Amino acid sequence: MRSEPGDKTYHREFIEYALLDTPGLSSGTITDILRGAKPQRPDVANWQMLGLINRQKRNAGLTAKLLNLVHLTFILLRYWRAPVFMDRPDCFSTQYHAFCAALLSDSPHKHHQRIANRATEMLAQLVGTHGFVNLLGRGAGQSFGATCGLYLLLKTGYPNEAEAILHRLEDAVLTAGELPLNLFAPAPLPENPGPENPQTPGWYSYNRHDDYLAFAGYWLLKASQLLAPKIRSHAPETTAKNIVTQFSSSSYHAQMTLCGRQNFDVSGAPVIVSGQGKSARLFLPATGGEQDAPSLYDQASNPLPAIGETEFSRFLQTRQISENKIDVSFELAGIVGHRTIEFQNARVIISEQIPDCAANEVELFRILIDGNIGLTRIAEDTIICPKLGIKLTSDAPLHMIPQATFTAAGPATRIRAKTGQGNSATLTISWGGYDA
C-alpha cells in the first residue's frame, strides 16, 4: 500500500477504514501509509459514512463526538429515506445501501445499529428466496455488495435469505475459480481488466480490483465471526415509497427503481429473476451502465425505444400507478412516449406508445435479455425460452439481435419490434409453459 499512487482512484477512506481495524498497526504506520492521499468526501452516502466511522475510530474525544453527531445528522437528512439509504440524493443502489447499513451495523453505537437493522429489513425483501441481493442501481451484481448483504442478514436473524446469498457467492467462485468482481458474469480476471474490455462486464473506470475484493473479504470475515442471533420468522412488508418497487410470485421476482438521474440509477425495464430458490435465473439483468464514466455500456444499452442506432430515448420519470402497475415516460425525437408495465402472477405485460412518431422508423421495446439464455423465434410474433419455460408474444413482429449490447450480466440479446402501422405495441412475457 505504501507504493500505491495517491491519484483520484485511490480510495483513501476505504483503505483507512481497513487499516484502523487491523490489529497491531500503530497510528504512525497508518499515517505513513496514507500520507499524500487526501480524503475525497464526494456527495455519496458510503463515502460520507466512511468518513464518519473513521473519525469515530480515530478519536473518542468530546470534539470528535460532537462533530460525529453533526455529521451523522447531515448523512441522515441527505441520504436516509427510511428504510433505505440513497446512494446520492434521489438515486438508489442496493450495493451502497447495503454497505452503508453494514458500516453502521459494525459500529459499537446502539443508535447506529438500530438504523442498520431498519435498513436490513428492506434487504431481506429484495433478496427473497433467489439470493440475488444486489440487482438495482450503481454497482449491480458486484460481490462487494453481496457480502455486505450476507453480513447484515446473518447478524439480524434472516438465515434463509443469507443462505441464498451465500449460494450465489459460492456458485460464482466455482464458476470463476476465484471470487469475481461481478457475480452476474463470473469469470477469471483478464490481464487487462477495465471498462472497455468485453471480458469484464460490470467493471467501471473507478473500480480497483484490490479494494473491492478486499472489502468483500472483510465482510465475509465479519460474517464468519457472528454469533447466532434470534431468528426472525419472515421479512416484514417493508417499502420505500417512490424509490423502489418489487413484485414477487412463484414464477418470478421483479424489481425497479422509481427515481434517479443516470441510466445506471433507473431503467425503462424491470430487473427480473425467473423462478425462486437456488434454481432461479437472471432473465432481465440490470442495464444502463455507468454513463458518467467510461464503460462497456453505451446509449444502446438503455432498454427504451430508439430510432435505429442513432437516436435514443431519454428517460423522464417513473410513476407507480397501482400496486402492480408502473408508468415510464420518455422522450424520443422530441416526442414524449409512455411505457406501462403490469406485473401479474405468471406474466409481465409491457405496453408502449409514442404518438406522432414515424412508425416505420421507431423500434419499440428494445428489451435486453441475458445473452447466455437461449431464445428461439417460433413465429413472427413469438419467441420462447425453453430453458426457463418462458414465452414472449407481441401484437407486432418481434426481432432478436444476439449480442446487441451489454448488461451487467455481459452480452445481451435485444428484443425489439417495428410496428409498421401505428406507433404502439404490447409485449407479454409469460411463465408456465408455452400455452401460458
Short mmCIF file of C-alpha atoms in Angstrom, two decimals:
data_model
loop_
_atom_site.label_atom_id
_atom_site.label_comp_id
_atom_site.label_asym_id
_atom_site.label_seq_id
_atom_site.Cartn_x
_atom_site.Cartn_y
_atom_site.Cartn_z
CA MET A 1 0.00 0.00 0.00
CA ARG A 2 2.89 2.39 0.67
CA SER A 3 3.75 2.22 -3.05
CA GLU A 4 0.19 2.92 -4.25
CA PRO A 5 -0.12 6.22 -6.14
CA GLY A 6 -2.28 8.84 -4.48
CA ASP A 7 -4.29 9.59 -7.60
CA LYS A 8 -8.01 10.24 -7.98
CA THR A 9 -8.80 6.49 -7.97
CA TYR A 10 -7.16 5.98 -4.57
CA HIS A 11 -9.94 5.01 -2.17
CA ARG A 12 -8.37 6.64 0.87
CA GLU A 13 -11.42 6.41 3.13
CA PHE A 14 -11.88 2.73 2.29
CA ILE A 15 -8.24 1.90 2.96
CA GLU A 16 -8.18 3.90 6.19
CA TYR A 17 -11.22 2.00 7.46
CA ALA A 18 -9.41 -1.30 6.90
CA LEU A 19 -6.18 -0.06 8.46
CA LEU A 20 -7.96 1.21 11.58
CA ASP A 21 -9.49 -2.23 12.01
CA THR A 22 -6.19 -4.10 11.57
CA PRO A 23 -4.69 -5.30 14.88
CA GLY A 24 -1.11 -4.29 15.66
CA LEU A 25 -0.86 -1.28 13.35
CA SER A 26 0.35 1.87 15.09
CA SER A 27 -1.14 5.26 14.28
CA GLY A 28 2.26 6.27 12.90
CA THR A 29 2.26 3.37 10.44
CA ILE A 30 -1.26 4.20 9.31
CA THR A 31 -0.30 7.85 8.83
CA ASP A 32 2.73 6.80 6.81
CA ILE A 33 0.65 4.57 4.53
CA LEU A 34 -1.96 7.27 3.92
CA ARG A 35 0.50 10.17 3.56
CA GLY A 36 -0.20 12.26 0.46
CA ALA A 37 -3.67 10.78 -0.09
CA LYS A 38 -6.34 13.39 0.56
CA PRO A 39 -9.87 12.49 1.64
CA GLN A 40 -12.26 12.89 -1.28
CA ARG A 41 -15.58 13.38 0.58
CA PRO A 42 -17.82 13.23 -2.52
CA ASP A 43 -21.58 13.70 -2.31
CA VAL A 44 -22.08 9.95 -1.99
CA ALA A 45 -23.56 8.25 1.08
CA ASN A 46 -21.00 5.49 1.57
CA TRP A 47 -18.01 7.86 1.35
CA GLN A 48 -19.64 10.19 3.89
CA MET A 49 -20.41 7.23 6.13
CA LEU A 50 -16.81 6.03 5.94
CA GLY A 51 -15.58 9.46 6.95
CA LEU A 52 -17.89 9.41 9.97
CA ILE A 53 -16.87 5.90 11.09
CA ASN A 54 -13.16 6.55 10.54
CA ARG A 55 -13.31 9.67 12.70
CA GLN A 56 -15.17 7.69 15.34
CA LYS A 57 -12.39 5.07 15.33
CA ARG A 58 -9.54 7.59 15.38
CA ASN A 59 -10.74 9.88 18.14
CA ALA A 60 -13.04 9.36 21.12
CA GLY A 61 -12.70 12.94 22.43
CA LEU A 62 -15.61 15.32 23.06
CA THR A 63 -14.90 17.46 20.00
CA ALA A 64 -14.88 14.40 17.74
CA LYS A 65 -18.13 13.16 19.31
CA LEU A 66 -19.86 16.49 18.63
CA LEU A 67 -18.53 16.56 15.07
CA ASN A 68 -19.70 12.97 14.53
CA LEU A 69 -23.18 13.85 15.77
CA VAL A 70 -23.41 16.76 13.34
CA HIS A 71 -22.03 14.59 10.51
CA LEU A 72 -24.50 11.76 11.20
CA THR A 73 -27.36 14.26 11.23
CA PHE A 74 -26.21 15.56 7.82
CA ILE A 75 -25.98 12.00 6.44
CA LEU A 76 -29.46 11.06 7.65
CA LEU A 77 -31.02 14.24 6.30
CA ARG A 78 -29.33 13.95 2.92
CA TYR A 79 -29.30 10.21 2.21
CA TRP A 80 -31.61 8.34 4.62
CA ARG A 81 -35.17 7.80 3.37
CA ALA A 82 -36.26 5.16 5.83
CA PRO A 83 -35.96 2.27 5.30
CA VAL A 84 -33.31 2.85 2.59
CA PHE A 85 -30.05 4.72 2.17
CA MET A 86 -29.82 6.61 -1.09
CA ASP A 87 -26.54 6.31 -2.99
CA ARG A 88 -26.72 10.01 -3.87
CA PRO A 89 -29.69 12.35 -3.36
CA ASP A 90 -32.66 10.84 -5.23
CA CYS A 91 -30.58 7.90 -6.51
CA PHE A 92 -30.74 4.34 -5.11
CA SER A 93 -28.24 1.49 -5.28
CA THR A 94 -28.74 -1.77 -3.42
CA GLN A 95 -24.97 -2.25 -3.15
CA TYR A 96 -24.34 1.07 -1.46
CA HIS A 97 -27.48 0.84 0.66
CA ALA A 98 -26.10 -2.47 1.98
CA PHE A 99 -22.62 -1.02 2.50
CA CYS A 100 -23.93 1.96 4.48
CA ALA A 101 -26.04 -0.36 6.63
CA ALA A 102 -23.08 -2.71 7.19
CA LEU A 103 -20.87 0.18 8.34
CA LEU A 104 -23.48 1.26 10.88
CA SER A 105 -24.20 -2.30 11.99
CA ASP A 106 -20.48 -2.83 12.61
CA SER A 107 -20.35 0.30 14.77
CA PRO A 108 -20.43 -0.08 18.59
CA HIS A 109 -23.07 2.69 18.84
CA LYS A 110 -26.57 1.33 19.52
CA HIS A 111 -28.21 4.18 17.60
CA HIS A 112 -26.16 3.27 14.52
CA GLN A 113 -27.15 -0.39 14.89
CA ARG A 114 -30.86 0.44 15.15
CA ILE A 115 -30.71 2.35 11.87
CA ALA A 116 -28.84 -0.57 10.27
CA ASN A 117 -31.45 -3.05 11.47
CA ARG A 118 -34.19 -0.99 9.84
CA ALA A 119 -32.24 -0.85 6.58
CA THR A 120 -31.69 -4.62 6.64
CA GLU A 121 -35.43 -5.33 6.61
CA MET A 122 -35.56 -3.88 3.10
CA LEU A 123 -32.66 -6.10 2.01
CA ALA A 124 -34.48 -9.19 3.22
CA GLN A 125 -37.41 -8.26 1.00
CA LEU A 126 -35.18 -7.67 -2.03
CA VAL A 127 -33.28 -10.97 -1.62
CA GLY A 128 -36.37 -13.15 -1.28
CA THR A 129 -35.52 -16.79 -1.97
CA HIS A 130 -33.36 -16.31 -5.07
CA GLY A 131 -30.26 -14.83 -3.40
CA PHE A 132 -29.55 -12.02 -5.88
CA VAL A 133 -29.29 -9.28 -3.27
CA ASN A 134 -27.69 -6.65 -5.47
CA LEU A 135 -29.90 -6.10 -8.52
CA LEU A 136 -30.54 -2.36 -8.62
CA GLY A 137 -28.52 0.77 -9.24
CA ARG A 138 -24.83 1.59 -9.33
CA GLY A 139 -22.59 -1.46 -8.85
CA ALA A 140 -25.35 -4.01 -9.54
CA GLY A 141 -24.10 -7.60 -9.31
CA GLN A 142 -20.79 -6.85 -7.62
CA SER A 143 -19.63 -9.29 -4.93
CA PHE A 144 -18.78 -6.43 -2.60
CA GLY A 145 -22.46 -5.53 -2.13
CA ALA A 146 -23.47 -9.19 -1.86
CA THR A 147 -21.10 -9.82 1.05
CA CYS A 148 -22.38 -6.70 2.83
CA GLY A 149 -25.89 -8.11 2.49
CA LEU A 150 -24.77 -11.52 3.73
CA TYR A 151 -23.23 -10.00 6.86
CA LEU A 152 -26.32 -7.90 7.63
CA LEU A 153 -28.87 -10.67 7.12
CA LEU A 154 -26.91 -13.15 9.23
CA LYS A 155 -26.46 -10.61 12.00
CA THR A 156 -30.11 -9.58 12.16
CA GLY A 157 -31.70 -13.01 12.01
CA TYR A 158 -32.51 -13.83 8.39
CA PRO A 159 -30.62 -17.12 7.88
CA ASN A 160 -32.65 -18.30 4.86
CA GLU A 161 -32.04 -15.10 2.92
CA ALA A 162 -28.36 -15.15 3.96
CA GLU A 163 -28.01 -18.77 2.83
CA ALA A 164 -29.47 -17.82 -0.56
CA ILE A 165 -26.81 -15.08 -0.98
CA LEU A 166 -24.07 -17.46 0.12
CA HIS A 167 -25.18 -19.94 -2.55
CA ARG A 168 -24.78 -17.24 -5.24
CA LEU A 169 -21.33 -16.34 -3.93
CA GLU A 170 -20.18 -19.96 -3.82
CA ASP A 171 -21.59 -20.67 -7.27
CA ALA A 172 -19.74 -17.66 -8.70
CA VAL A 173 -16.47 -18.74 -7.06
CA LEU A 174 -16.81 -22.24 -8.54
CA THR A 175 -17.52 -20.79 -11.98
CA ALA A 176 -14.71 -18.21 -11.97
CA GLY A 177 -12.16 -20.15 -9.93
CA GLU A 178 -11.85 -17.09 -7.69
CA LEU A 179 -14.08 -14.52 -6.02
CA PRO A 180 -15.10 -12.39 -9.01
CA LEU A 181 -15.94 -8.71 -9.00
CA ASN A 182 -19.21 -9.40 -10.83
CA LEU A 183 -21.50 -12.22 -9.67
CA PHE A 184 -23.74 -11.87 -12.74
CA ALA A 185 -20.91 -12.68 -15.14
CA PRO A 186 -18.35 -14.60 -13.08
CA ALA A 187 -15.05 -15.15 -14.87
CA PRO A 188 -11.34 -15.10 -14.03
CA LEU A 189 -9.88 -11.61 -14.07
CA PRO A 190 -8.30 -10.95 -17.50
CA GLU A 191 -4.85 -9.47 -17.84
CA ASN A 192 -6.18 -6.07 -18.88
CA PRO A 193 -9.41 -5.54 -16.91
CA GLY A 194 -11.27 -2.35 -17.50
CA PRO A 195 -14.45 -0.66 -18.66
CA GLU A 196 -13.66 -1.16 -22.35
CA ASN A 197 -12.78 -4.86 -22.12
CA PRO A 198 -15.74 -7.12 -23.10
CA GLN A 199 -14.39 -9.76 -20.67
CA THR A 200 -15.13 -7.51 -17.67
CA PRO A 201 -18.82 -6.59 -17.72
CA GLY A 202 -19.88 -4.71 -14.62
CA TRP A 203 -16.48 -3.02 -14.41
CA TYR A 204 -16.38 0.77 -14.28
CA SER A 205 -13.43 3.13 -14.51
CA TYR A 206 -13.33 3.81 -10.76
CA ASN A 207 -13.10 0.09 -9.85
CA ARG A 208 -9.88 -1.03 -8.21
CA HIS A 209 -9.97 -4.80 -8.00
CA ASP A 210 -7.80 -4.99 -4.89
CA ASP A 211 -10.00 -2.52 -3.00
CA TYR A 212 -13.32 -4.11 -3.90
CA LEU A 213 -12.29 -7.71 -3.30
CA ALA A 214 -10.55 -6.73 -0.06
CA PHE A 215 -13.79 -5.24 1.20
CA ALA A 216 -15.76 -8.28 0.06
CA GLY A 217 -13.31 -10.43 2.04
CA TYR A 218 -13.65 -8.14 5.06
CA TRP A 219 -17.42 -8.59 5.26
CA LEU A 220 -17.11 -12.34 4.67
CA LEU A 221 -14.72 -12.49 7.63
CA LYS A 222 -17.08 -10.42 9.78
CA ALA A 223 -19.96 -12.70 8.82
CA SER A 224 -17.97 -15.78 9.86
CA GLN A 225 -17.37 -14.28 13.31
CA LEU A 226 -21.02 -13.60 14.10
CA LEU A 227 -22.80 -15.29 16.96
CA ALA A 228 -26.12 -16.93 16.14
CA PRO A 229 -28.86 -14.27 16.52
CA LYS A 230 -32.52 -14.79 17.26
CA ILE A 231 -34.13 -15.96 14.02
CA ARG A 232 -36.88 -13.81 12.54
CA SER A 233 -39.78 -15.76 11.12
CA HIS A 234 -40.01 -13.73 7.88
CA ALA A 235 -39.09 -10.41 6.36
CA PRO A 236 -41.66 -7.70 7.14
CA GLU A 237 -43.55 -5.95 4.36
CA THR A 238 -41.14 -3.03 4.16
CA THR A 239 -41.49 -0.49 1.38
CA ALA A 240 -39.53 2.51 0.20
CA LYS A 241 -42.25 4.66 -1.31
CA ASN A 242 -41.29 6.38 -4.57
CA ILE A 243 -37.82 4.77 -4.51
CA VAL A 244 -38.10 1.01 -5.16
CA THR A 245 -40.92 -1.22 -6.33
CA GLN A 246 -40.99 -5.00 -6.45
CA PHE A 247 -43.35 -7.81 -7.33
CA SER A 248 -42.90 -11.46 -6.44
CA SER A 249 -44.79 -14.63 -7.33
CA SER A 250 -43.93 -18.30 -7.63
CA SER A 251 -42.93 -17.64 -11.25
CA TYR A 252 -40.60 -14.66 -10.94
CA HIS A 253 -39.34 -11.75 -8.89
CA ALA A 254 -39.19 -8.23 -10.39
CA GLN A 255 -37.62 -5.04 -9.09
CA MET A 256 -37.38 -1.47 -10.37
CA THR A 257 -36.08 1.85 -9.11
CA LEU A 258 -38.55 4.70 -9.38
CA CYS A 259 -36.11 7.61 -9.16
CA GLY A 260 -32.61 8.53 -10.27
CA ARG A 261 -30.55 10.71 -12.57
CA GLN A 262 -28.29 8.49 -14.68
CA ASN A 263 -29.01 5.37 -16.74
CA PHE A 264 -27.49 3.17 -14.04
CA ASP A 265 -29.93 4.61 -11.47
CA VAL A 266 -33.13 3.96 -13.41
CA SER A 267 -34.24 1.64 -16.16
CA GLY A 268 -37.13 1.52 -18.54
CA ALA A 269 -37.48 -2.20 -17.86
CA PRO A 270 -37.59 -4.16 -14.61
CA VAL A 271 -34.83 -6.46 -13.44
CA ILE A 272 -36.42 -9.93 -13.45
CA VAL A 273 -35.27 -13.16 -11.81
CA SER A 274 -37.13 -16.15 -13.25
CA GLY A 275 -38.19 -18.76 -10.70
CA GLN A 276 -37.41 -18.90 -6.99
CA GLY A 277 -34.78 -20.52 -4.81
CA LYS A 278 -31.44 -21.94 -5.98
CA SER A 279 -32.75 -22.77 -9.45
CA ALA A 280 -33.77 -19.14 -10.13
CA ARG A 281 -32.07 -17.49 -13.12
CA LEU A 282 -31.49 -13.88 -14.02
CA PHE A 283 -33.67 -13.16 -17.06
CA LEU A 284 -33.76 -9.37 -17.47
CA PRO A 285 -30.47 -8.13 -15.96
CA ALA A 286 -29.56 -4.68 -14.72
CA THR A 287 -28.98 -2.30 -17.64
CA GLY A 288 -27.77 1.19 -18.32
CA GLY A 289 -24.18 1.12 -17.19
CA GLU A 290 -22.06 3.85 -15.69
CA GLN A 291 -22.88 6.58 -18.17
CA ASP A 292 -20.88 9.33 -16.45
CA ALA A 293 -17.66 7.30 -16.70
CA PRO A 294 -16.08 5.04 -19.35
CA SER A 295 -17.81 1.65 -19.55
CA LEU A 296 -18.99 -1.07 -21.90
CA TYR A 297 -22.47 0.42 -21.79
CA ASP A 298 -23.44 2.98 -24.40
CA GLN A 299 -26.83 4.52 -25.10
CA ALA A 300 -27.91 1.36 -26.90
CA SER A 301 -27.86 -0.49 -23.56
CA ASN A 302 -30.78 1.61 -22.33
CA PRO A 303 -33.88 -0.56 -22.85
CA LEU A 304 -36.19 2.10 -24.26
CA PRO A 305 -37.38 2.77 -27.82
CA ALA A 306 -34.95 4.23 -30.35
CA ILE A 307 -34.67 5.18 -34.00
CA GLY A 308 -32.07 2.81 -35.40
CA GLU A 309 -28.72 3.17 -33.69
CA THR A 310 -28.60 6.94 -33.97
CA GLU A 311 -31.38 8.43 -31.86
CA PHE A 312 -32.19 7.09 -28.40
CA SER A 313 -34.89 7.72 -25.83
CA ARG A 314 -34.22 9.96 -22.88
CA PHE A 315 -35.74 8.71 -19.62
CA LEU A 316 -38.08 11.23 -17.99
CA GLN A 317 -39.73 9.65 -14.96
CA THR A 318 -41.34 6.55 -13.48
CA ARG A 319 -44.65 6.58 -11.62
CA GLN A 320 -46.28 3.75 -9.68
CA ILE A 321 -49.88 3.75 -10.86
CA SER A 322 -51.01 0.92 -8.59
CA GLU A 323 -49.53 -1.91 -6.56
CA ASN A 324 -48.68 -3.88 -9.69
CA LYS A 325 -48.55 -1.27 -12.46
CA ILE A 326 -45.79 1.17 -13.45
CA ASP A 327 -45.75 4.03 -15.96
CA VAL A 328 -42.42 5.05 -17.53
CA SER A 329 -42.29 8.25 -19.59
CA PHE A 330 -39.51 9.00 -22.06
CA GLU A 331 -38.71 11.43 -24.86
CA LEU A 332 -37.67 10.36 -28.36
CA ALA A 333 -37.12 12.77 -31.25
CA GLY A 334 -38.88 15.50 -29.33
CA ILE A 335 -41.95 13.32 -28.67
CA VAL A 336 -42.98 12.10 -25.21
CA GLY A 337 -43.87 8.41 -25.08
CA HIS A 338 -45.14 6.13 -22.34
CA ARG A 339 -44.42 2.56 -21.33
CA THR A 340 -46.79 0.79 -18.96
CA ILE A 341 -45.54 -2.30 -17.10
CA GLU A 342 -48.10 -4.55 -15.40
CA PHE A 343 -46.99 -7.40 -13.12
CA GLN A 344 -49.28 -10.43 -12.87
CA ASN A 345 -48.69 -13.78 -11.18
CA ALA A 346 -47.49 -15.57 -14.31
CA ARG A 347 -46.85 -12.76 -16.75
CA VAL A 348 -45.45 -9.29 -17.23
CA ILE A 349 -47.23 -7.07 -19.77
CA ILE A 350 -45.29 -4.17 -21.30
CA SER A 351 -47.30 -1.72 -23.41
CA GLU A 352 -45.89 1.39 -25.01
CA GLN A 353 -47.00 4.24 -27.20
CA ILE A 354 -45.16 7.04 -28.99
CA PRO A 355 -47.72 9.39 -30.55
CA ASP A 356 -46.88 11.29 -33.73
CA CYS A 357 -43.63 9.40 -34.42
CA ALA A 358 -42.94 7.88 -37.83
CA ALA A 359 -43.97 4.26 -37.22
CA ASN A 360 -41.62 2.77 -39.80
CA GLU A 361 -38.60 4.27 -38.06
CA VAL A 362 -39.21 3.64 -34.36
CA GLU A 363 -38.02 0.44 -32.73
CA LEU A 364 -40.20 -0.35 -29.73
CA PHE A 365 -39.28 -2.28 -26.56
CA ARG A 366 -35.54 -2.92 -27.17
CA ILE A 367 -35.67 -5.12 -24.05
CA LEU A 368 -32.31 -6.69 -23.13
CA ILE A 369 -32.30 -10.35 -22.08
CA ASP A 370 -29.34 -12.23 -20.60
CA GLY A 371 -27.38 -13.38 -23.65
CA ASN A 372 -26.48 -16.70 -22.00
CA ILE A 373 -30.12 -17.83 -22.02
CA GLY A 374 -31.15 -19.46 -25.29
CA LEU A 375 -34.05 -17.89 -27.16
CA THR A 376 -35.89 -19.26 -30.21
CA ARG A 377 -38.19 -17.34 -32.53
CA ILE A 378 -41.00 -19.72 -33.43
CA ALA A 379 -43.33 -17.25 -35.15
CA GLU A 380 -43.27 -13.67 -36.35
CA ASP A 381 -44.74 -12.50 -33.06
CA THR A 382 -43.49 -15.22 -30.67
CA ILE A 383 -40.16 -16.01 -29.02
CA ILE A 384 -39.63 -18.80 -26.49
CA CYS A 385 -37.03 -19.57 -23.86
CA PRO A 386 -37.10 -23.38 -23.49
CA LYS A 387 -34.68 -23.44 -20.55
CA LEU A 388 -36.95 -21.28 -18.37
CA GLY A 389 -40.35 -22.12 -19.84
CA ILE A 390 -40.95 -18.51 -20.85
CA LYS A 391 -42.85 -17.23 -23.89
CA LEU A 392 -42.72 -13.71 -25.31
CA THR A 393 -45.58 -12.62 -27.55
CA SER A 394 -46.49 -9.31 -29.13
CA ASP A 395 -49.14 -7.70 -31.29
CA ALA A 396 -46.28 -6.60 -33.57
CA PRO A 397 -43.49 -8.62 -35.25
CA LEU A 398 -40.62 -9.36 -32.87
CA HIS A 399 -36.94 -9.44 -33.76
CA MET A 400 -33.96 -10.85 -31.86
CA ILE A 401 -30.49 -9.31 -32.08
CA PRO A 402 -27.94 -11.52 -30.25
CA GLN A 403 -25.03 -9.79 -28.50
CA ALA A 404 -26.50 -6.41 -29.39
CA THR A 405 -25.03 -4.67 -26.38
CA PHE A 406 -24.08 -5.24 -22.74
CA THR A 407 -25.88 -5.53 -19.43
CA ALA A 408 -24.34 -6.14 -16.01
CA ALA A 409 -24.53 -9.85 -16.88
CA GLY A 410 -22.49 -9.49 -20.05
CA PRO A 411 -23.59 -9.62 -23.72
CA ALA A 412 -27.33 -9.31 -24.14
CA THR A 413 -29.94 -10.35 -26.68
CA ARG A 414 -32.14 -7.43 -27.68
CA ILE A 415 -35.84 -7.95 -28.35
CA ARG A 416 -37.38 -5.23 -30.48
CA ALA A 417 -40.48 -4.58 -32.54
CA LYS A 418 -41.24 -2.40 -35.55
CA THR A 419 -44.96 -1.87 -35.79
CA GLY A 420 -45.13 -0.90 -39.47
CA GLN A 421 -48.53 0.64 -38.82
CA GLY A 422 -49.42 2.68 -35.79
CA ASN A 423 -46.96 3.59 -33.07
CA SER A 424 -47.94 1.40 -30.15
CA ALA A 425 -47.36 -2.22 -29.21
CA THR A 426 -47.73 -4.66 -26.34
CA LEU A 427 -45.23 -7.32 -25.28
CA THR A 428 -46.28 -10.14 -22.94
CA ILE A 429 -43.75 -12.26 -21.04
CA SER A 430 -45.44 -15.43 -19.80
CA TRP A 431 -44.37 -18.24 -17.47
CA GLY A 432 -45.83 -21.71 -17.10
CA GLY A 433 -45.23 -23.36 -20.45
CA TYR A 434 -45.82 -22.21 -23.97
CA ASP A 435 -49.59 -22.22 -23.58
CA ALA A 436 -49.37 -19.62 -20.80
#
